[in-house]
mmCIF file of C-alpha atoms in Angstrom:
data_model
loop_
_atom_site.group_PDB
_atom_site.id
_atom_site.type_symbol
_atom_site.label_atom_id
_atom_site.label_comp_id
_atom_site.label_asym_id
_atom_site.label_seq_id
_atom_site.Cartn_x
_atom_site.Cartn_y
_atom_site.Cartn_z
ATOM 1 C CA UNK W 1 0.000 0.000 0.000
ATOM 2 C CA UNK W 2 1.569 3.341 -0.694
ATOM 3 C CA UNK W 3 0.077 7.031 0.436
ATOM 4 C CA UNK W 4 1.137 10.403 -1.405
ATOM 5 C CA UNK W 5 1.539 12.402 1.581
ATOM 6 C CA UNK W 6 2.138 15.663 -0.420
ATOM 7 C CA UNK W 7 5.218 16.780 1.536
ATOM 8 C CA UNK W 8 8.167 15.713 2.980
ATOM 9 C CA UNK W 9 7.252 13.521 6.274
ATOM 10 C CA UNK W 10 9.184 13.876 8.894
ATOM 11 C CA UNK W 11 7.302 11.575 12.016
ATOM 12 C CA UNK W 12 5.320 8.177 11.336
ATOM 13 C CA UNK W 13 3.162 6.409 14.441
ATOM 14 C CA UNK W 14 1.234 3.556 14.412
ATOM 15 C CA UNK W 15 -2.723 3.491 16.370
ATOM 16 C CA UNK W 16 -1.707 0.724 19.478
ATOM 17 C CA UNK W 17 -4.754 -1.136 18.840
ATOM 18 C CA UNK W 18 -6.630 -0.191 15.101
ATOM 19 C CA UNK W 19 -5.799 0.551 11.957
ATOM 20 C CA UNK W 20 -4.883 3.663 11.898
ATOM 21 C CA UNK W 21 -1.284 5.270 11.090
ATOM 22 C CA UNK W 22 -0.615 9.203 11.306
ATOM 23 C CA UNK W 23 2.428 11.123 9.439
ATOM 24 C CA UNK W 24 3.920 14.570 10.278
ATOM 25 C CA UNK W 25 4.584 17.010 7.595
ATOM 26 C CA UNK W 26 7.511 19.433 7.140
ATOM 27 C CA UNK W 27 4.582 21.613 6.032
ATOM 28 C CA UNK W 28 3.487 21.651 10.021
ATOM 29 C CA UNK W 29 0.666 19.238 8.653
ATOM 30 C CA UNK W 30 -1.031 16.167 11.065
ATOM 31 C CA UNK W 31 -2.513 13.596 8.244
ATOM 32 C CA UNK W 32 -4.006 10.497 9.739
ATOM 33 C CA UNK W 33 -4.967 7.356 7.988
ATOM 34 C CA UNK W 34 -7.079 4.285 7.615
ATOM 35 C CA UNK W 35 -5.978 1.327 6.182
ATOM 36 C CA UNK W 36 -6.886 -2.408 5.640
ATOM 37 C CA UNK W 37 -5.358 -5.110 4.050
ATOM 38 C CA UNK W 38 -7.734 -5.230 0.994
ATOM 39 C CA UNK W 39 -8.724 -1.449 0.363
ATOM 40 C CA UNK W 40 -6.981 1.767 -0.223
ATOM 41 C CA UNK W 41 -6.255 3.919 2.610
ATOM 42 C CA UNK W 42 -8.795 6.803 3.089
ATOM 43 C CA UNK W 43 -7.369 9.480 4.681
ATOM 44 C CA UNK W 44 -9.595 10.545 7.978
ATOM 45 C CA UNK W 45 -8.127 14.346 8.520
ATOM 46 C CA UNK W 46 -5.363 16.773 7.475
ATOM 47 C CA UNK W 47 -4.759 19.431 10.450
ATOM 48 C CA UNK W 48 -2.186 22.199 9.999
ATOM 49 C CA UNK W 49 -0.982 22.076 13.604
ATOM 50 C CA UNK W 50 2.209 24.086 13.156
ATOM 51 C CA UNK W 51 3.204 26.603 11.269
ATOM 52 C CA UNK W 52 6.651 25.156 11.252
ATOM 53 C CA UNK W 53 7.778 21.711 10.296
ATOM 54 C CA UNK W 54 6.203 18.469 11.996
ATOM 55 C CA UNK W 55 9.201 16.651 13.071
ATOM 56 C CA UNK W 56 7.523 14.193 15.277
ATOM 57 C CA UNK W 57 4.168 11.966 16.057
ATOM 58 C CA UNK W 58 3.252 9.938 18.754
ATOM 59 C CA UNK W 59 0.127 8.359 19.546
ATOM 60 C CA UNK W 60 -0.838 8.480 23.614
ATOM 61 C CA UNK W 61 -3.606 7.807 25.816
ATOM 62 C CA UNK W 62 -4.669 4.775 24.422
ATOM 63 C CA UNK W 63 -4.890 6.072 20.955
ATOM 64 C CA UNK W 64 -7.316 8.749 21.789
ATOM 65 C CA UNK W 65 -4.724 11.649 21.400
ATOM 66 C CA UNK W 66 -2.267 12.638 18.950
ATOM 67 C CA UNK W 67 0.792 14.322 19.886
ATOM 68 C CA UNK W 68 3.101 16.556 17.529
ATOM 69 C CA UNK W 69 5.908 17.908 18.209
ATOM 70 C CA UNK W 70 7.563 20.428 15.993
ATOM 71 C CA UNK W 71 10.233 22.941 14.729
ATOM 72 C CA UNK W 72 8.360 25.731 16.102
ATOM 73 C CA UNK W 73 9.356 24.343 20.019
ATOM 74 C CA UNK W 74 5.272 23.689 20.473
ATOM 75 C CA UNK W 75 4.230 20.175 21.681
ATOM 76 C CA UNK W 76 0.218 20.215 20.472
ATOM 77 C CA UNK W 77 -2.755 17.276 21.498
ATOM 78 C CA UNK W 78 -5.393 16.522 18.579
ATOM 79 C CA UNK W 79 -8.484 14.650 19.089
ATOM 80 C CA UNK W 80 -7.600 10.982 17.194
ATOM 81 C CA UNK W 81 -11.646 10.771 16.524
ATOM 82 C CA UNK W 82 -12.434 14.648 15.458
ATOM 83 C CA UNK W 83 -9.037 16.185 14.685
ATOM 84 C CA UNK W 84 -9.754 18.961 16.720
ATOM 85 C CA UNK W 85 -6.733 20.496 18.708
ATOM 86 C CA UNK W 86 -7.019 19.973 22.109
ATOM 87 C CA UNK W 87 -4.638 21.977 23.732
ATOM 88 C CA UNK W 88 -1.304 23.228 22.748
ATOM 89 C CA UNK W 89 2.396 23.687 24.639
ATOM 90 C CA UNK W 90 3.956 26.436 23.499
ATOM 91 C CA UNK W 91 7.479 26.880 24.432
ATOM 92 C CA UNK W 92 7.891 23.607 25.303
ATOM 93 C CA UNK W 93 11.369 23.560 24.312
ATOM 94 C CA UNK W 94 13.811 26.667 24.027
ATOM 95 C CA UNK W 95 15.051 24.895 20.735
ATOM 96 C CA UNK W 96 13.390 22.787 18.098
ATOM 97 C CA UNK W 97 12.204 19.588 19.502
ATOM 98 C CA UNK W 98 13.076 16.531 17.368
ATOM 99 C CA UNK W 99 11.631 13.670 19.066
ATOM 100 C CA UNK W 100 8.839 12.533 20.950
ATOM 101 C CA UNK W 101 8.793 9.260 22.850
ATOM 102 C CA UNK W 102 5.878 8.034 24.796
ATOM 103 C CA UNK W 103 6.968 6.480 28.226
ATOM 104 C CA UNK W 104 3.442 5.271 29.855
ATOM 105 C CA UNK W 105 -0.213 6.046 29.601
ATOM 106 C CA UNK W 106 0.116 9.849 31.042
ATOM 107 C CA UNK W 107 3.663 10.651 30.292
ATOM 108 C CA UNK W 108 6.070 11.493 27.028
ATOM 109 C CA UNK W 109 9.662 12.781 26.707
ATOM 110 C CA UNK W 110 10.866 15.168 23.937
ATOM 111 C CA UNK W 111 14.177 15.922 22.508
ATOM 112 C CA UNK W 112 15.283 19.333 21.193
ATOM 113 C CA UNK W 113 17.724 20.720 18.653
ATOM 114 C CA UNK W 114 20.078 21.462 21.714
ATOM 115 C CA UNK W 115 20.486 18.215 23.244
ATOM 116 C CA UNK W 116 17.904 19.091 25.856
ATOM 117 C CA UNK W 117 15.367 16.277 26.923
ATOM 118 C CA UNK W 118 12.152 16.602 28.599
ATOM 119 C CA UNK W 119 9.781 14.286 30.272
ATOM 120 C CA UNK W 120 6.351 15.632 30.264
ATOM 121 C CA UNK W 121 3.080 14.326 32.695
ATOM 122 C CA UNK W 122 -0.051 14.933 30.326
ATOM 123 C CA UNK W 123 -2.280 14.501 32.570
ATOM 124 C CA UNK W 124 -0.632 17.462 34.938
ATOM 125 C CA UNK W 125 0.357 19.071 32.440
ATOM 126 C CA UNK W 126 3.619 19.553 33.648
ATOM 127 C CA UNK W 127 7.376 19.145 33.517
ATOM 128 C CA UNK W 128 8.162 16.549 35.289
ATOM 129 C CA UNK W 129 12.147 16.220 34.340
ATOM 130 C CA UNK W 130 14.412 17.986 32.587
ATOM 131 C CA UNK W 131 17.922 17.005 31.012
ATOM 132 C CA UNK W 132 20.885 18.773 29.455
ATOM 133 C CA UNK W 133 22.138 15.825 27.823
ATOM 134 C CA UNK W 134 23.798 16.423 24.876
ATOM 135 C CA UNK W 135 25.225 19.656 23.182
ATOM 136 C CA UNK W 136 23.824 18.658 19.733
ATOM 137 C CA UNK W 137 20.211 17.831 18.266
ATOM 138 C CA UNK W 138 18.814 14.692 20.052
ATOM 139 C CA UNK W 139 17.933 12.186 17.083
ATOM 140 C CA UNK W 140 16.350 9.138 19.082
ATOM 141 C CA UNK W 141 15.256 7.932 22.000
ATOM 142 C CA UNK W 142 14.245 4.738 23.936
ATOM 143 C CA UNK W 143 12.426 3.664 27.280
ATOM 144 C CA UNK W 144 13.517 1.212 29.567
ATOM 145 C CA UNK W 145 10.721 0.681 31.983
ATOM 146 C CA UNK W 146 12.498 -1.464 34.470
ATOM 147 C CA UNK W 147 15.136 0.428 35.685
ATOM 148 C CA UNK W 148 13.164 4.051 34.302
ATOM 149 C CA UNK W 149 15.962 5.078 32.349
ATOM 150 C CA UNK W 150 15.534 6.930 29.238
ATOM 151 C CA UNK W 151 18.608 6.236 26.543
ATOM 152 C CA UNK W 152 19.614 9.588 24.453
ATOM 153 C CA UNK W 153 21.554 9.355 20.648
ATOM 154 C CA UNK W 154 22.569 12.904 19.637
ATOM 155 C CA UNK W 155 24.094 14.391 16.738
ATOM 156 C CA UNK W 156 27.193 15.154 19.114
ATOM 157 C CA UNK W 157 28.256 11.338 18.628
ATOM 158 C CA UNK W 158 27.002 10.646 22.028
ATOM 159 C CA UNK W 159 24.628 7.838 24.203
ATOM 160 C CA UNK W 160 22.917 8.890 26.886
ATOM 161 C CA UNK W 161 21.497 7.331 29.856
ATOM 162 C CA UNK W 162 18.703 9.537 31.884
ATOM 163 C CA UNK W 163 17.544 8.452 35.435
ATOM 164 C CA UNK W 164 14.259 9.241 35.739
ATOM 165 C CA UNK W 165 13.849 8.326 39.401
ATOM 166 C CA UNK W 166 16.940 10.013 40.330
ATOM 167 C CA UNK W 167 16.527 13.272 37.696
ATOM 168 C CA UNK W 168 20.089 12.954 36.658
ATOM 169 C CA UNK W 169 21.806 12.019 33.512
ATOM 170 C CA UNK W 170 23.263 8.777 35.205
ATOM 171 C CA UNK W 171 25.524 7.595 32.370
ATOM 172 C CA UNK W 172 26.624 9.277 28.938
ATOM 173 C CA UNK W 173 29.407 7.675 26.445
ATOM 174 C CA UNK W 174 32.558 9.193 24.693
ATOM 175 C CA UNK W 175 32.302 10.334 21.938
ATOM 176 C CA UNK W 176 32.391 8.208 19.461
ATOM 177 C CA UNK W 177 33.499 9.937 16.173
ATOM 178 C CA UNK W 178 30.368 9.619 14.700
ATOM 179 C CA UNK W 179 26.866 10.955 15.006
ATOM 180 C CA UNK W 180 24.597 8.861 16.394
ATOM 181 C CA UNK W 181 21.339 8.712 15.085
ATOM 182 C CA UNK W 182 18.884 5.522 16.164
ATOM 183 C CA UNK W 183 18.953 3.267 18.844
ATOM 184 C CA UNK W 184 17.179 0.067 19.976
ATOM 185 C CA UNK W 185 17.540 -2.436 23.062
ATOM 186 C CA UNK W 186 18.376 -5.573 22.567
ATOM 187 C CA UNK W 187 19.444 -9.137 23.936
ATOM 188 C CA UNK W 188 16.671 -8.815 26.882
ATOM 189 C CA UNK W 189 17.765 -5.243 27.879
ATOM 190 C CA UNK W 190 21.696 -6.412 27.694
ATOM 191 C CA UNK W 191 22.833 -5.104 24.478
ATOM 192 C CA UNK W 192 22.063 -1.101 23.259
ATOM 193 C CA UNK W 193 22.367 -0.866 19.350
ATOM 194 C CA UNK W 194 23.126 2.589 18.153
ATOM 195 C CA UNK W 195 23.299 3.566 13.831
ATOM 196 C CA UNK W 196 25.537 5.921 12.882
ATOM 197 C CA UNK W 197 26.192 8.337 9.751
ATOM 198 C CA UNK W 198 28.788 6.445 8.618
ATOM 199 C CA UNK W 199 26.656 3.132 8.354
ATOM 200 C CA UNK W 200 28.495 1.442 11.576
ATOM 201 C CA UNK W 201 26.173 0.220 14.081
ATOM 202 C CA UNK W 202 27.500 0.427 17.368
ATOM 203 C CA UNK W 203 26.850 -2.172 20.119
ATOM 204 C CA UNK W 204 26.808 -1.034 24.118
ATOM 205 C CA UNK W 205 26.890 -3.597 26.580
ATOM 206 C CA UNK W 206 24.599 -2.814 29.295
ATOM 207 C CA UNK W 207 26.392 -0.901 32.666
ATOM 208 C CA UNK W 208 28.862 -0.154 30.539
ATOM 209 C CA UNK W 209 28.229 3.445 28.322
ATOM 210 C CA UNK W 210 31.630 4.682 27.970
ATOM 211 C CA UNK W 211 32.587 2.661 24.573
ATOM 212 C CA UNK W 212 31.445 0.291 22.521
ATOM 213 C CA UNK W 213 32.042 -3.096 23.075
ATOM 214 C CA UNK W 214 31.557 -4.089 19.318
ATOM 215 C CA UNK W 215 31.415 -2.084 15.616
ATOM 216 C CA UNK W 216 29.574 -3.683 13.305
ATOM 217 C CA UNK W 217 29.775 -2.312 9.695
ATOM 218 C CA UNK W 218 27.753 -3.308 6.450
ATOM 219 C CA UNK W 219 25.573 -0.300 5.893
ATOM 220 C CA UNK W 220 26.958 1.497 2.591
ATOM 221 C CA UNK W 221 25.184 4.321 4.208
ATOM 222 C CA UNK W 222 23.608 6.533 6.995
ATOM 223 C CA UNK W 223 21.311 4.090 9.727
ATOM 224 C CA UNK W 224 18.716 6.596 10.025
ATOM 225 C CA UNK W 225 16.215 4.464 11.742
ATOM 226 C CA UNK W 226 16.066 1.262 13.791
ATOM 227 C CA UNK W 227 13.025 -0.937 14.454
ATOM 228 C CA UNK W 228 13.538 -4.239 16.748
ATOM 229 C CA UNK W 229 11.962 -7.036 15.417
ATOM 230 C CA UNK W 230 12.931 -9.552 18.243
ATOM 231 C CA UNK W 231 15.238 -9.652 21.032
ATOM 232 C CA UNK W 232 18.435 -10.958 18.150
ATOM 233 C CA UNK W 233 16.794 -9.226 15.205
ATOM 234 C CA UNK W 234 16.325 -5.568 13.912
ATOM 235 C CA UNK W 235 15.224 -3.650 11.175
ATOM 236 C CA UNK W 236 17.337 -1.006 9.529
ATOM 237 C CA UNK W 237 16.206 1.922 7.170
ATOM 238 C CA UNK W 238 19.196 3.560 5.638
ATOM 239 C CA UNK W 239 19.802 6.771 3.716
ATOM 240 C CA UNK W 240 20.282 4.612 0.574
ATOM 241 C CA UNK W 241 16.660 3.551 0.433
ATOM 242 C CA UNK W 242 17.099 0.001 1.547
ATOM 243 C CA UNK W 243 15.249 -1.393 4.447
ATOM 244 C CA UNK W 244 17.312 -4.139 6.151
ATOM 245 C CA UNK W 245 16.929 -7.501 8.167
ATOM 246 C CA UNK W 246 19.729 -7.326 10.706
ATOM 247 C CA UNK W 247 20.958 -10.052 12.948
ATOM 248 C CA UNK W 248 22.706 -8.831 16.599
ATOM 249 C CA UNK W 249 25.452 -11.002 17.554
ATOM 250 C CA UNK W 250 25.969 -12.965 15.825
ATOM 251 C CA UNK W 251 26.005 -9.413 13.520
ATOM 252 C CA UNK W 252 24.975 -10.094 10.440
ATOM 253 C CA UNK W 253 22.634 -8.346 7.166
ATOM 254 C CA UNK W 254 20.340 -11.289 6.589
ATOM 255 C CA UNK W 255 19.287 -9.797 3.643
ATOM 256 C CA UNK W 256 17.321 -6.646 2.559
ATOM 257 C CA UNK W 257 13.734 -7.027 2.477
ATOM 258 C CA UNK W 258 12.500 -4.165 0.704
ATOM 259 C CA UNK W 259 14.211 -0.858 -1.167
ATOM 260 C CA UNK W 260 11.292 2.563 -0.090
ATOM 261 C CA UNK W 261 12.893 4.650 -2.730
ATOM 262 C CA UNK W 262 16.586 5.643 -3.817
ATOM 263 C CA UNK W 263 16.147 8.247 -0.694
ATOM 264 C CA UNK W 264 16.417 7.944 2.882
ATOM 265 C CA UNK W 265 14.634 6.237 5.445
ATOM 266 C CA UNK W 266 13.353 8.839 7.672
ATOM 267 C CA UNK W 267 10.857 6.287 9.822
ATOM 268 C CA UNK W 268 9.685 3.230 10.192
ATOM 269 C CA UNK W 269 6.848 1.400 12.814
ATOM 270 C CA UNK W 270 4.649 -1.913 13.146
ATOM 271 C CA UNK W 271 1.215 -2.101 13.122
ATOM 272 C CA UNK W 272 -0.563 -2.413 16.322
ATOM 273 C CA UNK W 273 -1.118 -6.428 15.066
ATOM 274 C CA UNK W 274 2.537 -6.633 13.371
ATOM 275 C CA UNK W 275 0.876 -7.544 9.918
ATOM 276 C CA UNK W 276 2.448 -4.123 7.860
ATOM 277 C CA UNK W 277 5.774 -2.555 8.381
ATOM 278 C CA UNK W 278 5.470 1.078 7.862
ATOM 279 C CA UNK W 279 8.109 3.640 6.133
ATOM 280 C CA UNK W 280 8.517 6.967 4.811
ATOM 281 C CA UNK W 281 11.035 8.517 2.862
ATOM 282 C CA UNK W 282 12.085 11.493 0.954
ATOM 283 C CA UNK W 283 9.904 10.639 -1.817
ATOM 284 C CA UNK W 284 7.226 11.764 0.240
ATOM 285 C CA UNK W 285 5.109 8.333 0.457
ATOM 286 C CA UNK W 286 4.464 6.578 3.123
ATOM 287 C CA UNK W 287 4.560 2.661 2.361
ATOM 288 C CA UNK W 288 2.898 -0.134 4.101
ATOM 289 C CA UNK W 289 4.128 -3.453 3.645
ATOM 290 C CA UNK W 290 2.672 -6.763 4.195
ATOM 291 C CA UNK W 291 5.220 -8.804 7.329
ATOM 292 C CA UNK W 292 4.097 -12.026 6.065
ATOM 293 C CA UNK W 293 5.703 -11.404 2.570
ATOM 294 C CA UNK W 294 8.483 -9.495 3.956
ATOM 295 C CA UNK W 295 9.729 -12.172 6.163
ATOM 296 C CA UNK W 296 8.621 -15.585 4.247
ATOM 297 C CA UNK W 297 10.892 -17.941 5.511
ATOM 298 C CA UNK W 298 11.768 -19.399 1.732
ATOM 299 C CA UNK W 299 12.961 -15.824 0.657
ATOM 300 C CA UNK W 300 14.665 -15.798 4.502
ATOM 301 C CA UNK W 301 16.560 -19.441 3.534
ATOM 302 C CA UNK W 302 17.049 -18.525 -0.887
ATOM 303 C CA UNK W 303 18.142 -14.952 0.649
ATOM 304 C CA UNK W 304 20.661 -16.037 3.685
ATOM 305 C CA UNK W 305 23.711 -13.455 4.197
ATOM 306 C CA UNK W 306 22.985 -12.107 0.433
ATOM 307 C CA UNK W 307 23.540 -8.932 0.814
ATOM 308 C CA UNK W 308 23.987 -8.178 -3.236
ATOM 309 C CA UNK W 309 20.535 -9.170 -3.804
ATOM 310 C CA UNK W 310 18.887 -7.745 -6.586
ATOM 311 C CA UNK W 311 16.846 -4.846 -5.477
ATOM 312 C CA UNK W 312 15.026 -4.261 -8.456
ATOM 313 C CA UNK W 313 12.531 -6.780 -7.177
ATOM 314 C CA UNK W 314 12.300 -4.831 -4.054
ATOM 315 C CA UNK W 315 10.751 -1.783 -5.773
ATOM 316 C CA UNK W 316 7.199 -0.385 -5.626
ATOM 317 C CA UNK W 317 6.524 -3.787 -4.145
ATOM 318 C CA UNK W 318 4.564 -2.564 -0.723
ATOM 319 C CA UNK W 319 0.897 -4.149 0.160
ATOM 320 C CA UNK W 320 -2.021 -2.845 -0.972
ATOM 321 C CA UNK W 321 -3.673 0.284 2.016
ATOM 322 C CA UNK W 322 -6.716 8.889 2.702
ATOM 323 C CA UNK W 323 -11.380 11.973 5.382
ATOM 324 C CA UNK W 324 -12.604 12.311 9.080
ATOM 325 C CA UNK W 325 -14.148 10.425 12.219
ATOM 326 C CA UNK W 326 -15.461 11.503 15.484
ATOM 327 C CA UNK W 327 -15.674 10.349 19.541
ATOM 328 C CA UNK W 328 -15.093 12.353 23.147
ATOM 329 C CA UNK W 329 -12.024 14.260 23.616
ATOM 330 C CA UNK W 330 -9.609 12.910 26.735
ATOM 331 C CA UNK W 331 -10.709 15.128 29.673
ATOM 332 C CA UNK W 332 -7.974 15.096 31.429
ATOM 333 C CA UNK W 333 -4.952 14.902 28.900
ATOM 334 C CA UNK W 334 -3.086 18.695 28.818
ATOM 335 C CA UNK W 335 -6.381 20.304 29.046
ATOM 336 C CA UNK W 336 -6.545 24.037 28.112
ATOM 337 C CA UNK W 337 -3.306 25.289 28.197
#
């Protein structure tokens, strides 16, 4: 299934329990989606939420709310069901926020162009910590809800490690002469994968930030994104168009399961049910792809460590998914600002 989005897209989320996937525009544009596995996606509402890119989208309160977070430092709420706007942050960050991550049911964290990081309590409406970090743009970050930590990559080649019970950044790497710009967990919480711009991906053992404990190269090109798959398997999207099946120690590139465009990756997500990858590039689509074809285990076995496949085969090859719904409004999420 493929989606014109019009512009650039900048921020792709997933509903957590329909069939519903929102993009963010560079336009400052909200678009959200239905799709299904044998129709074309309709498109449910456009909202110009900022006036200012849309770098970010999260989905939050149970998939009642939509969160944005953009260029223009703002942090706005839109009804999922009506599009309305329910409230809006302005000045939420001094700089231009990034990223949004969503930590639990009532709070999210936010990542500016400075290296600052937020954690924010929607239903307070309040800052509840606040981070100096990193000294460049924060590109992506993760939740560990065991320990409460909150793991930083920045465009000053760093990994950070936020303590969210303590309100301290606990842990933060050298620098690793490259920017870092994705990061998953992995091996049960043991392993920290970061990509690079360089196409390295960089493996932290857990405890132990200051330096990697393993390089492992094979990207030709930026690793934009990361999605994990499985606790030994990930998902790259790289700035040559190619969408990856990675194996983590051993490392390996299985093989490339699908080529977006000849631009880069800027996101990628699972459905709520794991039956379509999502990904948008450059080209300004957003593509849907069907798991089950992705991942058949003949192409996995005819495919094995062949990383010169032939992409051709790859293109234009995603499965077949653009106006507006309404419900109540979450009372009690930001409220009027």
């Amino acid at each position: 299934m493929e989606i014109n989005l019009g512009k650039l897209p900048f921020g792709l989320d997933f509903h957590p329990s329909s069939n519903l996937v929102a993009a963010g525009l560079i336009s400052g544009d909200l678009h959200l989606y239905r799709y299904g596995p044998d129709t074309q996606p309709q498109r449910l509402f456009a909202a110009h939420g900022h006036e200012e890119s849309c770098r970010s989208v999260k989905f939050a309160d149970s998939g009642r709310v939509l969160l944005t977070a953009s260029a223009d430092c703002s942090i706005l709420a839109v009804d999922v069901d009506t599009g309305a706007v329910i409230a809006r942050l302005e000045d939420a960050h001094e700089a231009a926020i990034n990223r949004l991550v969503t930590l639990t049911e009532t709070t999210v964290s936010s990542g500016d162009d400075e290296g600052c990081i937020k954690v924010w309590d929607t239903r307070q409406r309040t800052c509840c910590n606040s981070f100096n970090a990193h000294e460049e743009y924060i590109s992506d970050m993760t939740f560990v809800s065991s320990s409460m930590q909150l793991l930083g990559t920045s465009g000053d080649g760093t990994l950070s490690v936020c303590n969210l019970r303590r309100n301290k950044v606990q842990s933060r790497s050298e620098f690793s002469e490259d920017e870092l710009l994705s990061i998953v967990t992995m091996k049960n919480g043991r392993k920290v994968v970061c990509g690079t711009q360089t196409g390295a991906l960089l493996l932290y053992s857990w405890g132990h930030f200051k330096d990697c404990s393993d390089r492992f190269l094979g990207h030709p090109m930026s690793v934009d994104t990361l999605l994990k798959v499985d606790e030994d398997t990930l998902i790259s999207g790289s700035e040559d168009g190619v969408i990856r099946l990675v194996g983590i120690l051993p490392n390996r590139i299985i093989h490339p399961i699908a080529e977006h465009s000849e631009y880069p990756i800027e996101g990628l997500g699972f459905s709520f049910d794991r039956k379509f990858l999502g990904s948008i590039s450059h080209d300004q689509m957003l593509k849907l792809w069907d798991m089950h074809e992705l991942l058949e285990p003949q192409k996995n076995a005819s495919n094995h460590d062949n990383e010169e496949m032939d992409l051709d085969g790859l293109r234009g090859r995603p499965a077949n998914v653009g106006q507006a719904s309404n419900t109540a409004v979450a009372d009690d999420f930001f409220a009027d600002l």
